[in-house]
Short mmCIF file of C-alpha atoms and ligand atoms in Angstrom, two decimals:
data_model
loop_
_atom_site.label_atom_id
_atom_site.label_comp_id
_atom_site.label_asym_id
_atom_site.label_seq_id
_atom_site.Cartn_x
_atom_site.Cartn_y
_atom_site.Cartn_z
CA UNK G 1 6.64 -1.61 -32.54
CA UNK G 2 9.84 -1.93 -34.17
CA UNK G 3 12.88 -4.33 -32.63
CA UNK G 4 16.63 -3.44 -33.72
CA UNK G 5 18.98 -5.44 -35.79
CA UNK G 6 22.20 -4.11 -34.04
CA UNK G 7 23.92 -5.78 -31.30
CA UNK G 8 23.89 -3.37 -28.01
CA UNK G 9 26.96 -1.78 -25.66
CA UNK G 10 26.98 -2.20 -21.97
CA UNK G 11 25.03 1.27 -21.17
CA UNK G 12 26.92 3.86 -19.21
CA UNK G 13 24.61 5.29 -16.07
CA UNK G 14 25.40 8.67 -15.19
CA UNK G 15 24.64 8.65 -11.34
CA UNK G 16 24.17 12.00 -9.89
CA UNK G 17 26.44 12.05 -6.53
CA UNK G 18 26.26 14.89 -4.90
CA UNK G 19 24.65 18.81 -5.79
CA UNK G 20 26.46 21.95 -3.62
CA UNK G 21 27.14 25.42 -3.46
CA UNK G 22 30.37 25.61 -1.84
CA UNK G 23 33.77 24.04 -2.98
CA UNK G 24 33.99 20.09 -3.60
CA UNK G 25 36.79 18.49 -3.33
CA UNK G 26 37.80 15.45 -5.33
CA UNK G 27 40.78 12.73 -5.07
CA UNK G 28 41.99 11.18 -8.33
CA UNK G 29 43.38 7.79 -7.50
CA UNK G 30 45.40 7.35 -10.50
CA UNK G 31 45.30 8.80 -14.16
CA UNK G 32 42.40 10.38 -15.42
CA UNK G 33 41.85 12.22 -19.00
CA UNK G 34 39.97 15.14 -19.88
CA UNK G 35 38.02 15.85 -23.47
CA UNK G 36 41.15 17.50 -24.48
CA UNK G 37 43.31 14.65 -24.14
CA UNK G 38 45.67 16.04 -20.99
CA UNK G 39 46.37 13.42 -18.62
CA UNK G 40 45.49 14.19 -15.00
CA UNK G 41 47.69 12.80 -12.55
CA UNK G 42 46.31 11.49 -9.08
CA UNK G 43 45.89 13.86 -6.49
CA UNK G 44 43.88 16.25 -4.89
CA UNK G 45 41.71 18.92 -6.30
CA UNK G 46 38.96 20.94 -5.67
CA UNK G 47 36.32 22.38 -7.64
CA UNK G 48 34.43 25.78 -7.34
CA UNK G 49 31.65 27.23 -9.39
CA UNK G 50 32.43 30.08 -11.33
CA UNK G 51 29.17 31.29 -13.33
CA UNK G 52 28.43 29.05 -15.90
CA UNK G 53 31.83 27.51 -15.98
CA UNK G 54 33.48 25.50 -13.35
CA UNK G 55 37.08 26.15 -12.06
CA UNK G 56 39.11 23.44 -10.61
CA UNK G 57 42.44 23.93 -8.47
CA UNK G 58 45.09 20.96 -8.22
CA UNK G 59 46.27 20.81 -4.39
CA UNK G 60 49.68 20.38 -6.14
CA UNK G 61 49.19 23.98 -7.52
CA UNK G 62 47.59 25.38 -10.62
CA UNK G 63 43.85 26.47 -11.79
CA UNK G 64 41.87 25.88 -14.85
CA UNK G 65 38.48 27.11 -15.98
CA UNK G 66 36.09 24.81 -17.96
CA UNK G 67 33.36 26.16 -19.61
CA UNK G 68 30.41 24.22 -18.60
CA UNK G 69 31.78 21.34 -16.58
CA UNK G 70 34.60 19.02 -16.82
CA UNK G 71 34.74 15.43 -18.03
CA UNK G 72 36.91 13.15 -16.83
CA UNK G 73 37.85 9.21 -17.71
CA UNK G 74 40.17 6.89 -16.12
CA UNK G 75 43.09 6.15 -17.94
CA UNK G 76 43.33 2.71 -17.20
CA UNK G 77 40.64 0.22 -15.27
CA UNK G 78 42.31 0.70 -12.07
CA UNK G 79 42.14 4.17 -12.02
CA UNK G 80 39.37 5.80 -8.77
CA UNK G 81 38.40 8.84 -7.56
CA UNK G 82 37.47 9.66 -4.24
CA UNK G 83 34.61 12.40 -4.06
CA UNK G 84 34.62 14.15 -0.48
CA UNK G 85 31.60 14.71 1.60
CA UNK G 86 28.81 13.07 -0.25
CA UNK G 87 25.15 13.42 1.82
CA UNK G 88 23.68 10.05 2.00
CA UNK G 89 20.60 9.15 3.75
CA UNK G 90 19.28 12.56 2.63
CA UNK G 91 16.41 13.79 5.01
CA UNK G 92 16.45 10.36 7.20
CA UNK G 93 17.57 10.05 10.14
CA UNK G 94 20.70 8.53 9.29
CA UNK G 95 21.83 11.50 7.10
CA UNK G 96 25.62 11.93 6.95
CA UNK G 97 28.43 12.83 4.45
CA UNK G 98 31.29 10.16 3.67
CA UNK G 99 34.32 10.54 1.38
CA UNK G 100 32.77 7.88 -0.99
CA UNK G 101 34.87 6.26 -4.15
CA UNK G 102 33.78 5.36 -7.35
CA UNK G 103 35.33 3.22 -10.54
CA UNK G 104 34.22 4.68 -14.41
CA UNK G 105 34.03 8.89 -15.17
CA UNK G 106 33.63 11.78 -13.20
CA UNK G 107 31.82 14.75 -14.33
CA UNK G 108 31.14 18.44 -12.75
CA UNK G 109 28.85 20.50 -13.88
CA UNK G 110 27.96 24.09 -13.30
CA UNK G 111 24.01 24.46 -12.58
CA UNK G 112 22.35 27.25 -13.01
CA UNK G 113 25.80 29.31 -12.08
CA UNK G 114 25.85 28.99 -8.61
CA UNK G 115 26.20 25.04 -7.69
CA UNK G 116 27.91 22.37 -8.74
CA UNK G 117 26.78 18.52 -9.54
CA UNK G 118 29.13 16.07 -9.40
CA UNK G 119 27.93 12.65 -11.84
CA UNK G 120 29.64 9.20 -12.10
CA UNK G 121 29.07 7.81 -15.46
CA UNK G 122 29.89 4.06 -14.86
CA UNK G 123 29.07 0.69 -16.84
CA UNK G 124 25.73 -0.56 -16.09
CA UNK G 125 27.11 -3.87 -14.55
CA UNK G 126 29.48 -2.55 -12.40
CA UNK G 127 26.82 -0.07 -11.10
CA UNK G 128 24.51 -3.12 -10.75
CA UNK G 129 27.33 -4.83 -8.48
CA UNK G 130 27.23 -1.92 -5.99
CA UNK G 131 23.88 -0.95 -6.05
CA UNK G 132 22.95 -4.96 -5.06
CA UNK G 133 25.63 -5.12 -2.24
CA UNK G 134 23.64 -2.20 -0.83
CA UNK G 135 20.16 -3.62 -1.06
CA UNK G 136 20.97 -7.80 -0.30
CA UNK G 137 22.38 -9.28 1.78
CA UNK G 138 25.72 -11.56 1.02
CA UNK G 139 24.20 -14.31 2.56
CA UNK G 140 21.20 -14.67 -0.15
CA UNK G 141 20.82 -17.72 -1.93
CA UNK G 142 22.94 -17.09 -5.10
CA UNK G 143 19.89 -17.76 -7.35
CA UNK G 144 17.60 -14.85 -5.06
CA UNK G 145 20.87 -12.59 -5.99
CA UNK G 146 20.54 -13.80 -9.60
CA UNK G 147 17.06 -13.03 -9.94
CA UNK G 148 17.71 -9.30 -8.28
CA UNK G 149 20.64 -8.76 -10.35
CA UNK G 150 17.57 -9.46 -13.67
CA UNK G 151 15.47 -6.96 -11.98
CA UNK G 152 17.31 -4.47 -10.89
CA UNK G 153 19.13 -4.55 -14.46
CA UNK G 154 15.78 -4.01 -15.99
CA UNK G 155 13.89 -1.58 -13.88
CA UNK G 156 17.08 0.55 -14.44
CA UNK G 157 16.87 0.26 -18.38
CA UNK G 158 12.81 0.81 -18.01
CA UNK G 159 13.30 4.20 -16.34
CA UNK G 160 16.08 5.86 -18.15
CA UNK G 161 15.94 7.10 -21.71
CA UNK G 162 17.09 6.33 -24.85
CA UNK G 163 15.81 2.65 -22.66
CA UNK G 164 12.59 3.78 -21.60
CA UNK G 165 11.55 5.71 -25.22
CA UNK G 166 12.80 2.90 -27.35
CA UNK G 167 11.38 -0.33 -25.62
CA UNK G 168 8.42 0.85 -23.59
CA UNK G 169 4.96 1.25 -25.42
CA UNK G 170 4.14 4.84 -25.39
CA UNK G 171 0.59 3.91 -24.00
CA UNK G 172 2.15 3.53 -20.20
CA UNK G 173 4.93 5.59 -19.08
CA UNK G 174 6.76 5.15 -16.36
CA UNK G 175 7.92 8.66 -14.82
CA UNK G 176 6.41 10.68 -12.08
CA UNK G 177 2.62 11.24 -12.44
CA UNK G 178 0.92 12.40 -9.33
CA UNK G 179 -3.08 13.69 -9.16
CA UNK G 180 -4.09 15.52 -6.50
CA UNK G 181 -7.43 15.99 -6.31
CA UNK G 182 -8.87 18.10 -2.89
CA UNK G 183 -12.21 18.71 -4.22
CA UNK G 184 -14.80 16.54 -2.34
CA UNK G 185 -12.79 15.88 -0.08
CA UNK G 186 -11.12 13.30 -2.30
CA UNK G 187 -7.80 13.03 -2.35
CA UNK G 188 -6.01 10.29 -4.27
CA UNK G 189 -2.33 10.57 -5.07
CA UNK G 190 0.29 7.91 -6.20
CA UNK G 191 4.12 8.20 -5.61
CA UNK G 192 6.57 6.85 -8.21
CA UNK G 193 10.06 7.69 -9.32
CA UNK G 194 10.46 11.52 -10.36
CA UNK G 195 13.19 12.08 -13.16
CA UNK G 196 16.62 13.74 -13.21
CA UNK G 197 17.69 16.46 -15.35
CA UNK G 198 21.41 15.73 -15.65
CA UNK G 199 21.56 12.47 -14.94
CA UNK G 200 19.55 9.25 -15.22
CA UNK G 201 19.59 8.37 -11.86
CA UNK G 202 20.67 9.47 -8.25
CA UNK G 203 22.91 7.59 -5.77
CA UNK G 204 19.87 7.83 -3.08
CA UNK G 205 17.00 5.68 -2.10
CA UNK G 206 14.86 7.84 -4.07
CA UNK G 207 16.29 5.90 -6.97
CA UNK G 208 18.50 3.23 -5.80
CA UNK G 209 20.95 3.51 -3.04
CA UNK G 210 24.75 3.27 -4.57
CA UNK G 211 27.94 4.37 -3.01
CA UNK G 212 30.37 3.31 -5.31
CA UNK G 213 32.85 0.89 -5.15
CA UNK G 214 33.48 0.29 -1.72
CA UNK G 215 30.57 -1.46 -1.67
CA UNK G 216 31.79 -3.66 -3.62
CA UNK G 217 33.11 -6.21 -1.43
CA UNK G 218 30.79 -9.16 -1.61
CA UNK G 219 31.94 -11.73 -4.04
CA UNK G 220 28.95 -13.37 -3.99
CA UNK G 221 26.68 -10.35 -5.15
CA UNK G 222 29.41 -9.95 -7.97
CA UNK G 223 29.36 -13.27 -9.11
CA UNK G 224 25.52 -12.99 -9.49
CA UNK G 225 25.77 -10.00 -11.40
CA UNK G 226 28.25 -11.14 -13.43
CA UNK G 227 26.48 -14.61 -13.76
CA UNK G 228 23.55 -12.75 -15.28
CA UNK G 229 25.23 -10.42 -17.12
CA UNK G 230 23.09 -8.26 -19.76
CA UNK G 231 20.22 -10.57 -18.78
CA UNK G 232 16.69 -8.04 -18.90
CA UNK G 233 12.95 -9.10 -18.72
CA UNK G 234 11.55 -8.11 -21.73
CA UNK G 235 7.77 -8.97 -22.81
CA UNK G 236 6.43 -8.18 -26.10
CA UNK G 237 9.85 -7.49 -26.74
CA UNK G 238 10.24 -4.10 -24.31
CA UNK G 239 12.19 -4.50 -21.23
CA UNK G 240 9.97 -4.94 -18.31
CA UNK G 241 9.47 -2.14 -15.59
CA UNK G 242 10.22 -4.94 -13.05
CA UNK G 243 8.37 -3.73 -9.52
CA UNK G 244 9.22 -5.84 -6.74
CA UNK G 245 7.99 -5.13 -2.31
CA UNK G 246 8.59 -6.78 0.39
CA UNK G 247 5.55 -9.35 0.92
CA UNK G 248 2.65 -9.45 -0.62
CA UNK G 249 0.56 -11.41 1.53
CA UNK G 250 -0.13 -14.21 -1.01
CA UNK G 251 -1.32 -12.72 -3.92
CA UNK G 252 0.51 -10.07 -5.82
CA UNK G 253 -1.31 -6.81 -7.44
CA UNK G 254 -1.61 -5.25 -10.52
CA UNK G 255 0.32 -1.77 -11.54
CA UNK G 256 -2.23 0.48 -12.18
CA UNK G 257 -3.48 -0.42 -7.82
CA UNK G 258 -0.34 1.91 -6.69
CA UNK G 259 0.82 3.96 -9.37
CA UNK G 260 -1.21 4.95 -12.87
CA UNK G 261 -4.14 3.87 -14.80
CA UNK G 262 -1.70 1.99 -16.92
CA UNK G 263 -1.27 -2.04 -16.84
CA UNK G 264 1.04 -4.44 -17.62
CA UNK G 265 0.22 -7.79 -18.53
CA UNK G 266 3.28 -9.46 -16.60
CA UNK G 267 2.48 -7.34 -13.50
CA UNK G 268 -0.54 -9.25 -12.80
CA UNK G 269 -3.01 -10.66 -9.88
CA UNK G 270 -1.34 -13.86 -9.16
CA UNK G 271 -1.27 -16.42 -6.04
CA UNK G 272 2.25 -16.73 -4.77
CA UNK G 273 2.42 -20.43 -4.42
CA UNK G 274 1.41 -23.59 -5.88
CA UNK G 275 -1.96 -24.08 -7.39
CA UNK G 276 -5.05 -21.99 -8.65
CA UNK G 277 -5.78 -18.41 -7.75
CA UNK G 278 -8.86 -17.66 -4.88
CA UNK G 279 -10.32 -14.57 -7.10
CA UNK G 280 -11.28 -11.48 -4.65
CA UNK G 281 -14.83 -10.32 -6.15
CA UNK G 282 -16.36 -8.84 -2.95
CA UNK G 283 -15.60 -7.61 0.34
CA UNK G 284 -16.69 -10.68 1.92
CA UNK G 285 -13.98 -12.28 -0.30
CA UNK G 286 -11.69 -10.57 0.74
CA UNK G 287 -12.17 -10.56 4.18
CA UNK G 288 -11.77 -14.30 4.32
CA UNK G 289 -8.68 -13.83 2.42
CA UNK G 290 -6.80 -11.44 4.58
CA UNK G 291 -8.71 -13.29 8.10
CA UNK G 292 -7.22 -16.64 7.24
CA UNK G 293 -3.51 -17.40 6.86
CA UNK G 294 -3.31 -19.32 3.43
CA UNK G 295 -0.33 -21.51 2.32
CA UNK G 296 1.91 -19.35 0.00
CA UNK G 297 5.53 -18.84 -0.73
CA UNK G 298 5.86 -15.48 1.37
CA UNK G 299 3.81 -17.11 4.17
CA UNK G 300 6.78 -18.06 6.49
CA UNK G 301 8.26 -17.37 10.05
CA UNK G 302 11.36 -18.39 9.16
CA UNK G 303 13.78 -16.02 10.80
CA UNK G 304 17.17 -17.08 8.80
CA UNK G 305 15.10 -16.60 5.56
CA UNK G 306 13.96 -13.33 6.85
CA UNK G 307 16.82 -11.90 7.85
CA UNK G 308 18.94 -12.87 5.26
CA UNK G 309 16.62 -11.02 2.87
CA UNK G 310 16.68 -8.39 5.05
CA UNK G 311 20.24 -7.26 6.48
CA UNK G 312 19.16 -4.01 7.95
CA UNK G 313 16.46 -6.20 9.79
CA UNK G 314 14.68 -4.50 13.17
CA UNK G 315 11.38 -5.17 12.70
CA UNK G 316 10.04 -6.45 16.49
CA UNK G 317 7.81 -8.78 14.54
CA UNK G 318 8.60 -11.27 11.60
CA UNK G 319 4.93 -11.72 10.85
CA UNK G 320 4.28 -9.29 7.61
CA UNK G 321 2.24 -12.07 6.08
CA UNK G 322 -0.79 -11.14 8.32
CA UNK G 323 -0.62 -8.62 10.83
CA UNK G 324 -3.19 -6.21 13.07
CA UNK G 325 -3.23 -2.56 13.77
CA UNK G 326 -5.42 -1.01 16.30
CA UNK G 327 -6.10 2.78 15.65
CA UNK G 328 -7.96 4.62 18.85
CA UNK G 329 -10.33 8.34 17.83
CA UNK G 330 -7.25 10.30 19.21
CA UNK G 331 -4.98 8.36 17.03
CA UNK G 332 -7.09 8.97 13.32
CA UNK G 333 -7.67 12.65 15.09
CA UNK G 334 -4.10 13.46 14.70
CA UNK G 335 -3.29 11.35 11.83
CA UNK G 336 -6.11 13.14 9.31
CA UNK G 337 -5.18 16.29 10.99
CA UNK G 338 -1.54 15.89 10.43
CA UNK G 339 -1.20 14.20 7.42
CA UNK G 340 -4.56 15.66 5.41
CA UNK G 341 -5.11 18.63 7.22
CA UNK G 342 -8.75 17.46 7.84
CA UNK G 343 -10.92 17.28 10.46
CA UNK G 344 -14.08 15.30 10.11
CA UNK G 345 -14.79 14.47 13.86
CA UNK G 346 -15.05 10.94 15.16
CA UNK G 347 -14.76 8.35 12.70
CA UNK G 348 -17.84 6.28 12.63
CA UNK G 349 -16.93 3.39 9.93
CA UNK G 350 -14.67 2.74 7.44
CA UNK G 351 -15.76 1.93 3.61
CA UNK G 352 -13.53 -0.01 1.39
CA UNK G 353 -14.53 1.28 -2.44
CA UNK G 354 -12.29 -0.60 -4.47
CA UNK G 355 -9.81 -2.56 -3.89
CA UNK G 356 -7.13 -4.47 -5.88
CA UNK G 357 -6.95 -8.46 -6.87
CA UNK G 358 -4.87 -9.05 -4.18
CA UNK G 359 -7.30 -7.55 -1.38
CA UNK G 360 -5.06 -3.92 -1.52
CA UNK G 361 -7.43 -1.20 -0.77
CA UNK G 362 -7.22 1.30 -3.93
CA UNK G 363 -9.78 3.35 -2.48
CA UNK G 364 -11.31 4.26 0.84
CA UNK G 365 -13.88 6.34 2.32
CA UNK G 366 -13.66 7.07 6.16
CA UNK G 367 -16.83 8.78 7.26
CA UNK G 368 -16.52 11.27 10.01
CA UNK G 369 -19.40 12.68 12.12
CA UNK G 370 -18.72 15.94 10.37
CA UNK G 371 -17.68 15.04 6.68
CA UNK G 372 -16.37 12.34 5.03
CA UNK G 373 -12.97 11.67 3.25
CA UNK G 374 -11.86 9.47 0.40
CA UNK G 375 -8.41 8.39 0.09
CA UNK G 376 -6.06 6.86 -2.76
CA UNK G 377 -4.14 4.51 -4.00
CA UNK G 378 -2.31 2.34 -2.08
CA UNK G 379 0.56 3.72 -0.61
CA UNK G 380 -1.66 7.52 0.52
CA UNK G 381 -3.77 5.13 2.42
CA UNK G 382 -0.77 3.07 4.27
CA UNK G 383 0.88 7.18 4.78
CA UNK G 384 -2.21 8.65 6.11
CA UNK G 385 -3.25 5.79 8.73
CA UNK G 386 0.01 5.66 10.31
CA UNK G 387 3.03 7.37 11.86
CA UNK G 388 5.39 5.58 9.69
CA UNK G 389 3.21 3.72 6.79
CA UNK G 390 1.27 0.65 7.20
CA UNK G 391 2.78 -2.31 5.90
CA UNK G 392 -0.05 -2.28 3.15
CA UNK G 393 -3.32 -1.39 2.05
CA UNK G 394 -4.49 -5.14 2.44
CA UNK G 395 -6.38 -4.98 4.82
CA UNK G 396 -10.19 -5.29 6.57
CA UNK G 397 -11.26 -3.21 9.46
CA UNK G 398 -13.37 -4.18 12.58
CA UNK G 399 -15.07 -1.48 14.99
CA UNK G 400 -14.23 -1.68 18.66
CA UNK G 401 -17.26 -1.26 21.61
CA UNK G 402 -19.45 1.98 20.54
CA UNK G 403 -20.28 4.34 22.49
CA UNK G 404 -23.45 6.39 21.73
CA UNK G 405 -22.95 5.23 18.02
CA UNK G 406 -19.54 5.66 17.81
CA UNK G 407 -16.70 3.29 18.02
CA UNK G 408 -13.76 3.65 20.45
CA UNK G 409 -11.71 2.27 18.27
CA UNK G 410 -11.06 0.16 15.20
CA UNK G 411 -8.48 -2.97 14.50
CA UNK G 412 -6.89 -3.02 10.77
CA UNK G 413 -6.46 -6.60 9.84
CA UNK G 414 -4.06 -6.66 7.29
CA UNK G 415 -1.60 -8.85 5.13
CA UNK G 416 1.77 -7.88 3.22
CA UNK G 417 4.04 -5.73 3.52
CA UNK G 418 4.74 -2.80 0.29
CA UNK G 419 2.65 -2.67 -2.97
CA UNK G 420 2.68 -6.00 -3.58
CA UNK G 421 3.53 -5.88 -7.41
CA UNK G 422 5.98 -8.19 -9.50
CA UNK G 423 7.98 -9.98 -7.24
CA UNK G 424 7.92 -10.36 -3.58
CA UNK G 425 10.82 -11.01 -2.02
CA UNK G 426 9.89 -12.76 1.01
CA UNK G 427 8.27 -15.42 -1.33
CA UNK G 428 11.20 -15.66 -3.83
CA UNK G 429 13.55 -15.95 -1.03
CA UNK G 430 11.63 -19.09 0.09
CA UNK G 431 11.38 -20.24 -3.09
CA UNK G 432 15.22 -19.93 -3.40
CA UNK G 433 15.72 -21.65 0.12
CA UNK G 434 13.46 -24.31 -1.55
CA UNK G 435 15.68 -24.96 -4.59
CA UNK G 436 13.62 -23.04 -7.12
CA UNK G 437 16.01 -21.40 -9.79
CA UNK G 438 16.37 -17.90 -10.63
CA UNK G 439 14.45 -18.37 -14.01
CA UNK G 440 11.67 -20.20 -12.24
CA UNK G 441 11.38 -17.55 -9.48
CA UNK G 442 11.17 -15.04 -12.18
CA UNK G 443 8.62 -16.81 -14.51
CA UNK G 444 6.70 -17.28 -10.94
CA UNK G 445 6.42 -13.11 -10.45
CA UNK G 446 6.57 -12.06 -14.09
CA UNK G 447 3.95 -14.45 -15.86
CA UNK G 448 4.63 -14.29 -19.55
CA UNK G 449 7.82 -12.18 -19.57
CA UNK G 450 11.11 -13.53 -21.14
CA UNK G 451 14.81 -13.30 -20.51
CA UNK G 452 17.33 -11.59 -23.16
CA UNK G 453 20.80 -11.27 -23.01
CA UNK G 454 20.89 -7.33 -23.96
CA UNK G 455 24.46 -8.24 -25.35
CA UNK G 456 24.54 -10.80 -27.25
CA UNK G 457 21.97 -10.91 -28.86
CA UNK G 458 20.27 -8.85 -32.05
CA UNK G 459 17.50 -7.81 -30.88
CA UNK G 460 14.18 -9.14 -33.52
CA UNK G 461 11.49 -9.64 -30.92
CA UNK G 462 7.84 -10.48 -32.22
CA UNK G 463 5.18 -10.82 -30.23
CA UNK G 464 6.39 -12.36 -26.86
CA UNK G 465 9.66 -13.01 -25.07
CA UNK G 466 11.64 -16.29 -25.04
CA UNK G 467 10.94 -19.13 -22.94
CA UNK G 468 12.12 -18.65 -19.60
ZN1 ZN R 501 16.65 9.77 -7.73
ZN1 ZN R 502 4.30 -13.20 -1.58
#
């Protein structure tokens, strides 16, 4: 495992923006320059595939043809471009298209001769500026912001290659791997990030929402971004693929519980507050873990902190930390019918076969009067016993009155919301409110990692990160 010896750019991410058939239209906002060296003045242009090569027409009159695509950069810093019509929200039900504008280059590419793909290729940081203002909101604590900027900076680098095949051990990769397995009756699936041909990453939620710079308009989120500047997580001197949810419920989970058999030692089973960690070894462990409602950073009913960390906030309840679920016969009918496209008659018990450290189910056996099914990891189980997911797989269930044998009904008691690994936000947000610094909150959810400044420094890591 080799470190470098030469000082490192500010990446460029190329951000897929938009894929389409028909003609898309474009608005330079100042200079631009192609590979050739012409100057293209602002204005507006649109851009139609022509086989393998793309032709673009100036409003102002004119046509070229570029074999391939077309590449351009801004000519100076406060050059835009305006890209009409981009889909965001893509198959929820806020889907819409918006004339969206973006700082750095604009590509378009011919694909496969009939589409066109239009890709911003901005600096890392100012992509990191935009893609925060999207996800926070402006009135974080600066040193939550500061600590997201860290992440997000380094799950980026950990996904994208040359990142991802120079600093991540070759033992645990990171990119889609999904097993289905039907046989038995088994099925046990795991979702993660699939990757882009043409790009690194897209400018949807299936990577990280980003719609350029007129996002852009929250000093503070800038200031954190530029306050951490370069920073990464790195541990054994590889830049940490830095997971973060929502809650989770007072202890946080290892990788290999929601995506695959691979771990990471600063993704690990840790309580999420002060003191020593209540080990889950049985069920009856963990039932007493999830039925009580232990002191931890993410256990609060504060509303401000709540909302704050969540802007798009319309949740009826605030209570993620421990929550209940009933689920009637009917309701499992048409969720294993819908979602599985099994039937195994009335459910008669529920039987938890493995779970994670922090009481996330990674396995679970519901056995039917007719058959039985077994479902995995984490995030299969929260999309198969619900409408619209669970909030997590954390949880113990109790059967309702039986009738001849067979319960009416059963109640999921359950704690956290998401997968529960690296940080939680809920917690680190308290922590925040609570003075803790970004470094601190960090050293809290990644135990072990260290901080680099990707820019500064020469990179000659042995066999651990620096102190945080
Ligand atoms: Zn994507
Ligand atoms: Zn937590």
């Amino acid at each position: 495992m080799g470190g470098w010896g030469m000082m490192i750019d500010e990446p460029r991410i190329r951000v897929g923006l938009v894929e389409r058939r028909g003609p898309l239209g474009f608005v330079l906002r100042g200079p631009f320059a192609d590979e050739q060296g012409r100057v293209w003045p602002a204005g507006d242009y649109s851009a139609l595939a022509a086989g393998a090569a793309v032709q673009v027409s100036a409003a102002a009159g004119g046509a070229d043809l570029f074999n391939i695509g077309l590449r351009l950069s801004p000519v100076s810093e406060a050059s835009t471009f305006v890209v009409r019509g981009v889909v965001i929200g893509i198959s929820f039900h806020w889907q819409q298209e918006q004339d969206q504008e973006f700082a750095g280059g604009l590509q378009i590419r011919a694909i496969a001769g009939e589409s066109l793909l239009a890709i911003n290729e901005v600096p890392l940081e100012t992509y990191l500026a935009s893609v925060i203002s999207s996800e926070m909101s402006s009135l974080s604590n600066p040193e939550l912001l500061r600590a997201h900027a860290i992440i997000s900076r380094s799950w980026l680098l950990a996904q994208i290659a040359p990142w991802r095949d120079q600093l991540l051990q070759p033992t645990a990769p990171t990119n889609l791997t999904s097993e289905a397995e039907t046989n038995g009756r088994r099925i046990v699936r795991w979702y993660d990030r699939e990757g882009h041909d043409h790009f690194d990453v897209c400018a949807d939620d299936h990577c990280q929402r980003y719609q350029g710079v007129t996002r852009i308009d929250l000093p503070v989120v800038t200031e954190a971004v530029c306050d951490t500047r370069g920073m990464a997580l790195v541990f054994d001197g590889q830049i940490c693929d830095a997971r973060f949810s929502k809650s989770c419920g007072g202890m946080t989970e290892r990788f290999s519980s929601a995506w695959q058999d691979a771990d990471y030692p600063y993704l690990s089973v840790a309580f999420d507050g002060l003191g020593s960690l209540p080990e889950l070894h049985s069920e009856d462990d963990a039932r007493r873990w999830i039925r009580q409602r232990p002191p931890a950073y993410c256990n609060t009913e504060d509303r401000e902190v709540l909302q704050r960390i969540l802007p798009s906030f319309d949740q009826p309840t605030t209570d993620f930390y421990r929550w209940q679920v009933r689920l009637s016969q009917e309701e499992l009918h048409y969720l294993l019918t819908s979602r599985l496209g099994i039937d195994p008659g009335s459910i008669l018990r529920f039987e938890p076969l493995r779970r994670g450290g922090s009481g996330r189910l990674i396995l679970l056996r519901l056995v039917g009067e007719r058959q039985s099914v077994t479902i995995g990891k984490e995030l299969e189980i929260r999309r198969v016993l619900s409408r619209t997911h669970l909030y997590s797989s954390a949880f113990v269930v109790e059967p309702g009155k039986a009738v001849d044998g067979i319960p009416e009904d059963f109640t999921l008691y359950g704690a956290g919301w998401g997968h529960g690994v690296g940080l939680c936000q809920i917690g680190a947000a308290v922590m925040a409110a609570r003075g803790f610094s970004f470094r601190q909150i960090l050293a809290h959810y990644y135990r072990g990692a260290g901080i680099i400044d990707l820019y500064r420094t020469s990179l000659r890591l042995s066999s651990s990160g620096d102190a945080t």
